[in-house]
XYZ file of C-alpha atoms in Angstrom:
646
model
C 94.431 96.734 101.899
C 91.497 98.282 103.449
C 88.693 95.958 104.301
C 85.784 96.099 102.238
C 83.126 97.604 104.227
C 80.543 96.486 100.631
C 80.910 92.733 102.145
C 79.495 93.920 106.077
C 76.372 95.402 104.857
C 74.460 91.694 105.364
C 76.021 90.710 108.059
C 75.085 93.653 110.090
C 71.510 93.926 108.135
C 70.617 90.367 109.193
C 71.836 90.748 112.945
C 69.582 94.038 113.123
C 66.541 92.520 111.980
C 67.044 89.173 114.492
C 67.042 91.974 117.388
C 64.237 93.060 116.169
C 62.319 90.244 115.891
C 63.421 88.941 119.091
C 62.117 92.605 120.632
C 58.892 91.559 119.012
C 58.915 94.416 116.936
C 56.666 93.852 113.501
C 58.524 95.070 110.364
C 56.986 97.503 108.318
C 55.820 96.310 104.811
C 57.199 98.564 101.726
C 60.540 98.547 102.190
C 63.973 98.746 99.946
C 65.473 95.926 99.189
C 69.046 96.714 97.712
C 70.381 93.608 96.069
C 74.358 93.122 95.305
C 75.973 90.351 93.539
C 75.169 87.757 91.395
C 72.347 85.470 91.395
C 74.105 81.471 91.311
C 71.573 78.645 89.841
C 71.549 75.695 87.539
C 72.337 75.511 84.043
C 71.467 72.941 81.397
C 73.742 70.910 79.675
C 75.731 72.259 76.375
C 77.961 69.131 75.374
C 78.394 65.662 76.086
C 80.059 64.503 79.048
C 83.762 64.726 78.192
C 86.975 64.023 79.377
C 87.749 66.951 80.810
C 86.851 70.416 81.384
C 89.007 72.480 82.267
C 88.004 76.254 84.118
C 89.757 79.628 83.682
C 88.604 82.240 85.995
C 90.444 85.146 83.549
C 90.513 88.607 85.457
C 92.205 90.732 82.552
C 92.937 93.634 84.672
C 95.971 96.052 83.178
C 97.187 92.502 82.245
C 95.401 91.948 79.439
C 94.387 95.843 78.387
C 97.872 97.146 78.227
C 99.811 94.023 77.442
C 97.619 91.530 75.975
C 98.332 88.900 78.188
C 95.683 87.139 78.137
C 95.370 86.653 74.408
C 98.337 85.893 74.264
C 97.532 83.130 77.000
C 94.024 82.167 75.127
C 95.863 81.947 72.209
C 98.513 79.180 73.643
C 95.370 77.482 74.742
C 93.722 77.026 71.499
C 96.884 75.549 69.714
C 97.341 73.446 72.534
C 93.632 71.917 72.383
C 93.729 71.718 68.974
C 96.607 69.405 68.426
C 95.032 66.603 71.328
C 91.567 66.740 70.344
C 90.434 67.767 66.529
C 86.829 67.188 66.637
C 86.313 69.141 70.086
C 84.103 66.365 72.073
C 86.354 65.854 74.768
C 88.430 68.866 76.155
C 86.425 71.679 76.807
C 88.193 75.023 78.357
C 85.376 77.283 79.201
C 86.572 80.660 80.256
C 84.983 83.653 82.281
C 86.763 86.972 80.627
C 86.291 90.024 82.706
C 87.786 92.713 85.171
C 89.778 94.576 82.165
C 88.490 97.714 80.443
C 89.357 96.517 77.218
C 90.340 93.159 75.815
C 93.071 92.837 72.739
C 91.560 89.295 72.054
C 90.001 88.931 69.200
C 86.752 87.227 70.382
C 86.400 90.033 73.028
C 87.424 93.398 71.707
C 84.112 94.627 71.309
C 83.107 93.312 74.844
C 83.779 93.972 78.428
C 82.596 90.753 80.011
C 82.055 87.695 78.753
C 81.834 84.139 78.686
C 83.026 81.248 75.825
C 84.090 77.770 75.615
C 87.573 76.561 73.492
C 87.466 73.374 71.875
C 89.684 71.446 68.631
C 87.318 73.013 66.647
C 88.104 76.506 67.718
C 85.878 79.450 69.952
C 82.354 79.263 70.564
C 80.404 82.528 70.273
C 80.639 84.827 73.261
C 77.856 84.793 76.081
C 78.265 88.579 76.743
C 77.220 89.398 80.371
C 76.616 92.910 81.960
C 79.950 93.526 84.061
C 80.235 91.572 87.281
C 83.086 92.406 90.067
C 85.798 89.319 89.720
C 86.664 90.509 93.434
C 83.508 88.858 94.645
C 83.284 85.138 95.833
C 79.215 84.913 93.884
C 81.281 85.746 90.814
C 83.257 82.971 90.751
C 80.807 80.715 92.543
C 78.044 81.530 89.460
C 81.400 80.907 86.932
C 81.838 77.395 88.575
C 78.657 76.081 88.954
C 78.670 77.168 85.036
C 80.784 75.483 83.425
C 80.954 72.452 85.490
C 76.827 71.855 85.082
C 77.631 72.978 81.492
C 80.163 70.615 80.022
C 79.919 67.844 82.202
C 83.132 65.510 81.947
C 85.728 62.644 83.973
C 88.409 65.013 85.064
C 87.992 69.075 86.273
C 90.193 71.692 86.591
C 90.374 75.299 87.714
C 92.572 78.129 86.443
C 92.691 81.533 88.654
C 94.545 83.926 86.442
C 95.458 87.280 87.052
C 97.335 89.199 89.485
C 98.344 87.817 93.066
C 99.351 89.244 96.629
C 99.636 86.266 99.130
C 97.913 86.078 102.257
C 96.572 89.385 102.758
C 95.427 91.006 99.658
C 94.791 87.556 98.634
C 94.093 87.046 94.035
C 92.622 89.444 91.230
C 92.441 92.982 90.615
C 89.325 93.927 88.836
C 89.876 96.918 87.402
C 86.370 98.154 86.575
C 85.481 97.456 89.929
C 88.083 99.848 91.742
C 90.729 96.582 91.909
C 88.487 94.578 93.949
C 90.379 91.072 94.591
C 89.232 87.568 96.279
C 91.139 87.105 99.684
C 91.720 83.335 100.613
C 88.802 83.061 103.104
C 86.605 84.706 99.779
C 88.137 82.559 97.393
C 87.318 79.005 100.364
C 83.989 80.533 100.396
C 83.419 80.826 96.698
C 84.545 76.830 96.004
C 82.285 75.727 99.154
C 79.245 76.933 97.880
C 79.875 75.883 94.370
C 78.557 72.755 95.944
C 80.758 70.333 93.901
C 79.973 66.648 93.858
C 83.851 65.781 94.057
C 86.662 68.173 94.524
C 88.550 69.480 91.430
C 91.350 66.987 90.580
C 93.406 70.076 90.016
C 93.930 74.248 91.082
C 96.071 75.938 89.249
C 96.999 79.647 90.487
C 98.789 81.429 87.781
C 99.395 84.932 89.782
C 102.022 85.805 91.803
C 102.702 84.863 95.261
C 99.778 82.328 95.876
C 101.558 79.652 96.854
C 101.776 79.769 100.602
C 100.280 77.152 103.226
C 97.231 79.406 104.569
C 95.730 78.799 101.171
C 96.659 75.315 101.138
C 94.646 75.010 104.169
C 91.549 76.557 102.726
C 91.394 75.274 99.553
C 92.448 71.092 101.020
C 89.003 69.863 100.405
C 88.196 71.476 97.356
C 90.886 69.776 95.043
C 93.365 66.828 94.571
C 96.097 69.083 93.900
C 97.384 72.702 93.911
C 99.923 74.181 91.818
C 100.956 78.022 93.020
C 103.634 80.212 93.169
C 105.644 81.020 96.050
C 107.287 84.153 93.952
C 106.265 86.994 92.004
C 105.863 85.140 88.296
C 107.689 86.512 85.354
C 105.317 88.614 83.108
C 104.056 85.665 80.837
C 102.888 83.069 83.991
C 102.323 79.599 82.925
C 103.153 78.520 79.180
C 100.024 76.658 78.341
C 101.616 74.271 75.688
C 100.963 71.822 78.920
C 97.487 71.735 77.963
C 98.588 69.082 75.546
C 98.541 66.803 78.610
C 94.927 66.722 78.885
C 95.014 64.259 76.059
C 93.056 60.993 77.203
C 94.554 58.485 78.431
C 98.343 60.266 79.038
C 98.309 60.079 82.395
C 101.172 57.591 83.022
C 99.693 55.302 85.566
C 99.391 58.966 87.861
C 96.236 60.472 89.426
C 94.691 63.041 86.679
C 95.919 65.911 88.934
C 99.643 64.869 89.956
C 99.979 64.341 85.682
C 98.299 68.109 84.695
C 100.985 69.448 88.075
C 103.836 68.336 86.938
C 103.357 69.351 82.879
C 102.471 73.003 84.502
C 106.165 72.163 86.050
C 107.515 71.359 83.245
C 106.547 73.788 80.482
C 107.001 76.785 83.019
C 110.705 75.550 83.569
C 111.491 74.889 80.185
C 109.339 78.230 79.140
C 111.818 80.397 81.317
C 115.028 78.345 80.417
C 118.131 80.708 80.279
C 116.689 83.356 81.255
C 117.710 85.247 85.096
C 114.517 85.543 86.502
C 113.680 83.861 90.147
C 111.047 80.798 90.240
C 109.226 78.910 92.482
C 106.963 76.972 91.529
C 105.187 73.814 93.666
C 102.761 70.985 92.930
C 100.855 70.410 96.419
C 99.069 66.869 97.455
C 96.335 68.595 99.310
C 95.138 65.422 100.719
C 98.240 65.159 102.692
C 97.429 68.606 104.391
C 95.565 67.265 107.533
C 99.459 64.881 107.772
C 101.191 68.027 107.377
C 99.471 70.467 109.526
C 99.421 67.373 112.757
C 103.004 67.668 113.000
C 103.146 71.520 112.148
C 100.195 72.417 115.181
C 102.437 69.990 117.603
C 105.621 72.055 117.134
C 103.949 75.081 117.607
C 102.082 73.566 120.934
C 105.998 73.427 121.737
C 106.324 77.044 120.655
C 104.035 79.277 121.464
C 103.737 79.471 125.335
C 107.576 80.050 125.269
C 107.688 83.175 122.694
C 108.213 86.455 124.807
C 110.008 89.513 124.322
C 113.426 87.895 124.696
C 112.316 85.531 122.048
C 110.694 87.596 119.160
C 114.228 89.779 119.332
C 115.960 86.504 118.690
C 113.714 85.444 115.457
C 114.061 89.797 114.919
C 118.160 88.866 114.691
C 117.050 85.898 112.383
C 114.804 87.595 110.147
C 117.074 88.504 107.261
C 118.420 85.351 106.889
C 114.842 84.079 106.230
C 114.390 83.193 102.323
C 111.308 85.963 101.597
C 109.355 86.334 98.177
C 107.889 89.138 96.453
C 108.441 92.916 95.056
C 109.510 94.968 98.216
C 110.990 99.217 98.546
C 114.099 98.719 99.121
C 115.158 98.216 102.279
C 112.070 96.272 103.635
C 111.623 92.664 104.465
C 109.262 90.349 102.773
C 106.347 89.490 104.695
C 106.158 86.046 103.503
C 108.761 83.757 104.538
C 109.711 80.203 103.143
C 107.604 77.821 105.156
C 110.472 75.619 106.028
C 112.819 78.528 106.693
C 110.506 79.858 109.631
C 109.545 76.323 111.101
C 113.040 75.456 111.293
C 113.716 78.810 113.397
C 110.807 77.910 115.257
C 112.413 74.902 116.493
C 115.053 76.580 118.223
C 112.603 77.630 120.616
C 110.869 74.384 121.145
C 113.957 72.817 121.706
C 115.875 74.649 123.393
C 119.362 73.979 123.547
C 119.023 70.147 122.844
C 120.588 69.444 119.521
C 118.977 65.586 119.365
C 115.547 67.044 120.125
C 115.529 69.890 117.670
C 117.286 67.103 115.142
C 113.692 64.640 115.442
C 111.763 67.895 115.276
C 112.987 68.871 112.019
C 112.890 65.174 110.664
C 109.212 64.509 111.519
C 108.590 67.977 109.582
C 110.814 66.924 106.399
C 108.860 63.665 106.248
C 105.817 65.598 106.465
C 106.522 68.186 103.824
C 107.867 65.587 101.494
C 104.526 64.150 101.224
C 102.659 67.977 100.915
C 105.226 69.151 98.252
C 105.306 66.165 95.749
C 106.984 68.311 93.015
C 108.607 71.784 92.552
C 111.176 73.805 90.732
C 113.335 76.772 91.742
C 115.803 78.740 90.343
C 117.998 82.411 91.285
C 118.064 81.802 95.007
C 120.731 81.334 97.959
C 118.948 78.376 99.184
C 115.943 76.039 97.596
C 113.006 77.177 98.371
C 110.352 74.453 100.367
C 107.803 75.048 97.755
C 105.116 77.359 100.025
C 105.424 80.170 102.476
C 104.100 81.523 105.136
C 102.919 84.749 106.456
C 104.886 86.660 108.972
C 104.320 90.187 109.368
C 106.816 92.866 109.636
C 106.615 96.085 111.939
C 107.550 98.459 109.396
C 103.958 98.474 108.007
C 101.426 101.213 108.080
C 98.861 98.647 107.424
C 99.635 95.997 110.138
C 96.675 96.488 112.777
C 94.229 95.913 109.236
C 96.430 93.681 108.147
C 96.425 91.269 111.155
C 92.223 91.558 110.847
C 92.257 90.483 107.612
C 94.709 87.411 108.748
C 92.547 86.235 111.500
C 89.686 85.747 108.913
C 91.378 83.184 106.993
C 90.366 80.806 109.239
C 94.199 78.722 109.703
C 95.646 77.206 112.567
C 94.681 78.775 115.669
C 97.920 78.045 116.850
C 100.224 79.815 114.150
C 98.009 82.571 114.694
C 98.259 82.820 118.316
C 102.028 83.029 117.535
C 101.164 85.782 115.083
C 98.741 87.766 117.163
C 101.570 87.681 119.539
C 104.344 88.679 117.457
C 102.406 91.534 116.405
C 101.745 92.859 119.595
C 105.395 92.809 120.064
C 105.959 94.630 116.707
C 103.622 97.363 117.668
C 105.145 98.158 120.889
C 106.640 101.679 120.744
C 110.739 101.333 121.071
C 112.293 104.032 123.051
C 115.890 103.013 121.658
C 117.896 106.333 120.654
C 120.701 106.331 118.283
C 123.585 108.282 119.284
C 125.807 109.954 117.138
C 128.652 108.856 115.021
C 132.307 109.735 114.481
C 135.456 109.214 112.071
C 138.395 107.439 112.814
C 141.049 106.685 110.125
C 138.765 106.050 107.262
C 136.424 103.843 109.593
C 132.988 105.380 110.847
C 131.925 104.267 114.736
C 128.465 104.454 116.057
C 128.770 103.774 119.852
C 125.648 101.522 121.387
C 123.910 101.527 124.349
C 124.303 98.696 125.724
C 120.524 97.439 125.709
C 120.635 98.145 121.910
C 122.905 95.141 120.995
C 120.024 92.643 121.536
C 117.750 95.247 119.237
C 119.816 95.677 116.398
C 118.483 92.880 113.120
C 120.519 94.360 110.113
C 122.684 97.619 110.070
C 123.880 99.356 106.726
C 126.549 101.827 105.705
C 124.368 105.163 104.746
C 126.296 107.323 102.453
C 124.532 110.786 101.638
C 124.540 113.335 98.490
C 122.887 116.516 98.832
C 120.603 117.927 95.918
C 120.148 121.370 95.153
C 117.532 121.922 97.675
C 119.519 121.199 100.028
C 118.387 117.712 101.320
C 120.287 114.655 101.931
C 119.221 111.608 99.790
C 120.564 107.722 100.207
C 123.245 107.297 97.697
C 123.873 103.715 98.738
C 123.098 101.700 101.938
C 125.920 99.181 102.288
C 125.558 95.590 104.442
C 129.231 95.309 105.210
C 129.088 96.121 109.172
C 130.384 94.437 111.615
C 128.836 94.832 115.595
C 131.278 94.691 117.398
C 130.163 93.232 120.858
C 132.217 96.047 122.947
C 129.409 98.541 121.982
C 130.180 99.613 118.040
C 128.777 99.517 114.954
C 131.546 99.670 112.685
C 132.125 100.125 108.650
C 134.434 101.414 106.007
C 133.452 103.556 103.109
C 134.180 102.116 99.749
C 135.610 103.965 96.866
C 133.710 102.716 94.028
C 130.250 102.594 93.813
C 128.093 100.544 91.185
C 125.812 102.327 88.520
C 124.572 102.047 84.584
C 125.809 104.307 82.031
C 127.856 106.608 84.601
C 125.515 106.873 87.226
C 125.209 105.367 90.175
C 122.552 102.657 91.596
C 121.390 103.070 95.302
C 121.779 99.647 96.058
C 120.381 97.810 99.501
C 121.722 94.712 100.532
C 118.966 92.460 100.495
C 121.507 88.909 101.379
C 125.058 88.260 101.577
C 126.185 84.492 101.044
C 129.137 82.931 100.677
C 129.154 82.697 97.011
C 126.204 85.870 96.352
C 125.239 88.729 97.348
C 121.900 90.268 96.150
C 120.687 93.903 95.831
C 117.510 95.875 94.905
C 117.436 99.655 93.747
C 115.099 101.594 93.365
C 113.874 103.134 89.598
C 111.505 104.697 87.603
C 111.477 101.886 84.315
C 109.603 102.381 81.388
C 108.862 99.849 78.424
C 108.512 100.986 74.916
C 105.063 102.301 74.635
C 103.835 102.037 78.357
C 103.753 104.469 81.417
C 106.491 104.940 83.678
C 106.284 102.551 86.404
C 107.789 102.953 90.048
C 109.909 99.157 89.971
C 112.784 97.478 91.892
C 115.694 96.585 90.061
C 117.504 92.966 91.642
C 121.206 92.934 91.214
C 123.158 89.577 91.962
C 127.232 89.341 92.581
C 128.483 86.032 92.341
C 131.844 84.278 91.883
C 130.710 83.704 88.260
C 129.317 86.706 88.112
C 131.658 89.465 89.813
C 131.100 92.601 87.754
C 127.057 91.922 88.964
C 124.018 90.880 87.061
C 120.960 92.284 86.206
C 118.345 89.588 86.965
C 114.856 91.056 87.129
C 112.599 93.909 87.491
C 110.000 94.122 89.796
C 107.052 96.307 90.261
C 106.869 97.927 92.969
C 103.098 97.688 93.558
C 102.789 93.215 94.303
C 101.339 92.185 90.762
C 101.700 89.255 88.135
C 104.466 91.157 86.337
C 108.511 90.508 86.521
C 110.548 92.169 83.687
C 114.084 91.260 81.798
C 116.622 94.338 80.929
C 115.862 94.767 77.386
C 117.017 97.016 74.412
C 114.418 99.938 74.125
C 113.995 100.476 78.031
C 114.398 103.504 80.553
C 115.387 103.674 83.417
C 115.286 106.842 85.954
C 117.286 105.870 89.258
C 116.364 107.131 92.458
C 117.425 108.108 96.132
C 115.782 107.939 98.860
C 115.278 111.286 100.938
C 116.404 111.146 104.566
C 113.851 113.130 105.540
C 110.534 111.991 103.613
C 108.004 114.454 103.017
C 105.337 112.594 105.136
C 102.508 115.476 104.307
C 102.514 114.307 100.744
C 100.333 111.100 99.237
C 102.625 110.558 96.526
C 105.304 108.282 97.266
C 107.301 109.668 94.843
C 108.065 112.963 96.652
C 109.775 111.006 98.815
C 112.671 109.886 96.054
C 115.541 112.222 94.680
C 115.064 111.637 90.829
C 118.405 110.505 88.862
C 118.700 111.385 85.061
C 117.055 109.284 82.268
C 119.115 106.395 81.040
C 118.310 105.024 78.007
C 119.182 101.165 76.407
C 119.603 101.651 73.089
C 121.324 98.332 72.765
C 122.506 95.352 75.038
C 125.196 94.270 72.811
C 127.135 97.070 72.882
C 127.319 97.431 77.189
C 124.133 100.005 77.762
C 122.892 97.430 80.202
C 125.841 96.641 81.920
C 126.618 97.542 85.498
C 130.197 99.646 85.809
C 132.223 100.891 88.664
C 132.096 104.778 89.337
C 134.075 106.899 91.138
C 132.985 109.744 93.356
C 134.320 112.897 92.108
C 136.438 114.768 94.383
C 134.215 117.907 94.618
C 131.223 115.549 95.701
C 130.676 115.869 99.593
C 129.696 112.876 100.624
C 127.960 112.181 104.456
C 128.173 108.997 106.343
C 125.753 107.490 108.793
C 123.878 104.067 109.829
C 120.655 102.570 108.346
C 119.365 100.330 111.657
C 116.922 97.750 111.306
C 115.816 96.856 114.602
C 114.282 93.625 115.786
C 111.012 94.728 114.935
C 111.930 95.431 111.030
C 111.802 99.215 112.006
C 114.324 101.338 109.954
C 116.195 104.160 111.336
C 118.907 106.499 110.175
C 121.170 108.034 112.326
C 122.416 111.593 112.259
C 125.172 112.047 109.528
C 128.690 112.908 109.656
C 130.794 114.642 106.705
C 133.256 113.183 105.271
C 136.926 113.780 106.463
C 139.431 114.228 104.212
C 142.147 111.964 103.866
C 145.348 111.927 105.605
């Protein structure tokens, strides 16, 4: 994400005129003012002071324009309201509808922006405004200090809905404003100068990928509680049947907050019952941050003036085995981590070898995120998931110098991101490490090491290679099953079989390999009935209970509030990564051998199950390495044909 060079022009406007005022130079009269943004102020009362009132900060994006999302969502609300409070005095939902180019709600079709307030007695008339950017923190400053001042209640809520990135490319994507988002700083600045007389007893993120502990941090003294995402949410986000919990006086003896957190829980668990897609979703105490983040900034006191180049190659080694979230090419490692999962790596290095020492370490953190994390669910993963992650960045990223900018603004804990800086530096160092060439030897293929390239080698694959007609070799699968063998080889065995739909084959990339499942992602072209084709990553599982594989999800490629099930009217186009990518090209694609279009007609009669196909005889297959190195690098090495067999 490029910064947004719209958001210097005051800064560096203001510091200009304070030199020239301090030069004692007089300013000429009969300038240009050029004025951005929106103009925040106070607005009179429409209701009674309610119960509660309940914000939703709706950035329709694609969302809502190609898949009605948000009616759909607007419509849950209304049912929901109307069942707890008929004559429309005490809930009030007041919503801010923007940032898509066309709305399928009824309310809002003839409108691009707008504003409105649900109630038991149904939707007030529209307040059409002249389009603002959602991607700005006025916007949602102006929308606060709205409805708040507006319908004045006990109890207040916020609802951020629309697409969500994590750390760096932070929540929206306003697409009448060229996708302009909020990042987490933005979003900290927006709720500061709302100017609130108390903070929000609850935040509610529903977009992808926003629950991680840098946004935790920002947002602690804006709210009682947070409930967010660690993972990419399925398609349809939060069911919001839990609005039924705003009913007065349902609270259970719990704060107002804690009650609304754990019926978001709730109907989002029950909401995706039986189906395969991964969850994560937390309820956060964010007045047991400042708790939390003593005992996190001590460990990393610990940490940080012991992390050198010997070190970052261990947590390199360690990397994979990190639980990550998020759509990702295949291939690549997420960039945010489970919280938990990189604190308890960081101990290692605090502690040294002392077993006792690392043991209290971890304790005092348990106790500590016990108390952040009051509630959370999880489902489709090899270990349970702490609730929030954490941003780690990887060295396979174009972006990283921008991206490590745009980190530093956040404003978290100087010592994580001294770690960070660190560890970036490290990841941008150029690697010199060559990859020699490999050989054959009965039905086993040998890469010989260097021997200063066992401490730089993270992950290694098997890389088998087609050839299309042009000539070039493209990734028909990338296989995890290599062992490194401490003598100085890399060492695997071709399989067979390989794994496909409907007679062709997947390329599949290992993403983990547990004891009782093993996870892939391919890469596709996938198309719903009615919609554009859409560049996506298909997750496969293998399990004990599931040995012919699984299906579970599909992911966009491009980070977004969207996670699809298999169903019967799709297509699918697989593809193959080239070995050699066309780097002269913008469009990604070109870098992808295209597989023929499978369609699924049906799912009861086996189009969307996975099959075992052979490589026929006349196919010349290649064999090399995929090498990810400590630094999340990948590299292939030259390929080898295949011998025939004796």
């Amino acid at each position: 994400m490029a910064l947004d060079n719209t958001k210097k022009k005051i800064r560096a406007g203001v510091c200009g005129a304070i030199a020239l005022l301090a030069a004692g130079t007089a300013l000429a009269a009969g300038g240009t003012l050029n004025r951005e943004g929106v103009r925040t102020g106070a607005y009179d009362s429409k209701a009674d002071p309610g119960y509660c009132t309940v914000l939703v900060y709706m950035d329709g994006s694609d969302l809502e324009s190609d898949y009605g999302m948000a009616a759909s969502d607007l419509q849950e609300m209304q049912e929901a309201v109307a069942k707890i409070d008929h004559e429309g005095r005490q809930i009030h939902i007041v919503v801010e509808a923007g940032g898509s180019p066309q709305w399928q709600y009824e309310p809002m079709q003839d409108k691009q922006y707008g504003r409105f307030c649900i109630t038991g007695q149904g939707v007030s008339e529209v307040e059409e405004l002249v389009p603002r950017d959602m991607g700005r923190p006025d916007t949602l400053t102006d929308f606060i200090r709205y409805g708040t001042q507006s319908y004045p209640a006990e109890h207040y809520g916020l609802i951020c809905w629309n697409h969500g990135a994590g750390q760096i490319e932070g929540f929206g994507n306003d697409v009448n404003f060229e996708e302009s988002s909020l990042s987490i700083d933005e979003l900290h600045s927006a709720l500061a100068h709302a100017a609130l007389p108390s903070p929000f007893d609850f935040i509610g993120m529903d977009a992808c990928l926003m629950g991680n502990l840098e946004l935790v941090c920002t947002l602690q003294k804006n709210a009682d509680y947070l409930i967010a995402s660690e993972e990419l949410e399925p398609q349809y986000g939060y069911d919001y049947s839990w609005m039924e919990a705003l009913k007065p006086g349902n609270t259970a003896g719990k704060p107002f907050g804690r009650h609304i957190g754990d019926s978001i829980l709730a109907s989002y668990n029950e909401s995706y019952e039986g189906q395969d897609y991964k969850l994560a979703l937390s309820l956060i105490d964010l007045n047991a941050y400042e708790q939390f983040h003593s005992v996190f900034h001590s460990l990393l006191d610990q940490v940080s003036g012991r992390m050198r180049e010997t070190e970052f190659q261990q947590l390199g080694q360690q990397r994979s085995a990190l639980l990550g979230f998020g759509s990702r090419s295949a291939g690549d490692l997420a960039e945010q981590v489970d919280m938990m999962d990189i604190l308890e790596s960081l101990t290692e290095f605090a502690a040294d070898s002392d077993t006792e020492k690392r043991k209290q370490i971890l304790q005092t953190l348990q106790d500590a995120h016990s108390k952040l994390v009051v509630s959370s669910i999880s489902k489709g993963y090899s270990s349970t998931p702490s609730g929030l992650s954490m941003y780690l960045p990887g060295g396979n990223n174009d972006w990283l110098p921008n991206d490590m900018e745009v980190y530093e603004s956040i404003g978290f804990c100087r010592n994580y991101h001294a770690l960070v800086d660190s560890y970036g530096t490290y990841l941008m160092a150029q690697n010199d490490m060559e990859w020699r060439k490999p050989s054959q030897k009965q039905n086993q293929i040998l890469l010989p090491l260097q021997p200063d390239a066992l401490d730089q080698i993270a992950d290694a694959y098997l890389a088998v290679f087609c050839e299309n007609k042009d000539g070039e070799p493209y990734l028909l699968s990338a296989d995890g099953d290599v062992t490194l063998d401490q003598s100085g080889f890399l060492k695997a065995r071709p399989e067979n079989v390989y794994w496909g739909l409907q007679g062709q084959i997947l390329c599949l990339f290992e993403n983990y390999d547990m004891e009782y499942e093993t996870e892939y992602t391919a890469p596709i072209l996938y198309k719903k009935p009615d919609h554009m084709w859409e560049q996506c990553n298909m997750s496969i599982v293998f399990s004990d209970d599931m040995p012919d594989g699984n299906i579970r999800a599909i992911t966009p490629a491009k980070v977004s509030k969207q996670e699809y099930e298999l169903e019967a009217g799709d297509q699918i186009i697989p593809l193959y990564p080239l070995k050699k990518t066309k780097d002269d090209s913008s469009n990604e694609l070109d870098n992808y051998h295209f597989g023929n279009e499978i369609s699924i007609q049906r799912l009861d009669n086996g189009d969307g199950l996975l099959e075992q196909i052979s490589i026929n005889n006349e196919t010349k297959l290649r064999y090399g390495f995929l090498i990810r190195d400590t630094k999340m690098n990948l590299y292939y090495t030259e390929a080898i044909k295949q011998q025939s067999k004796k």
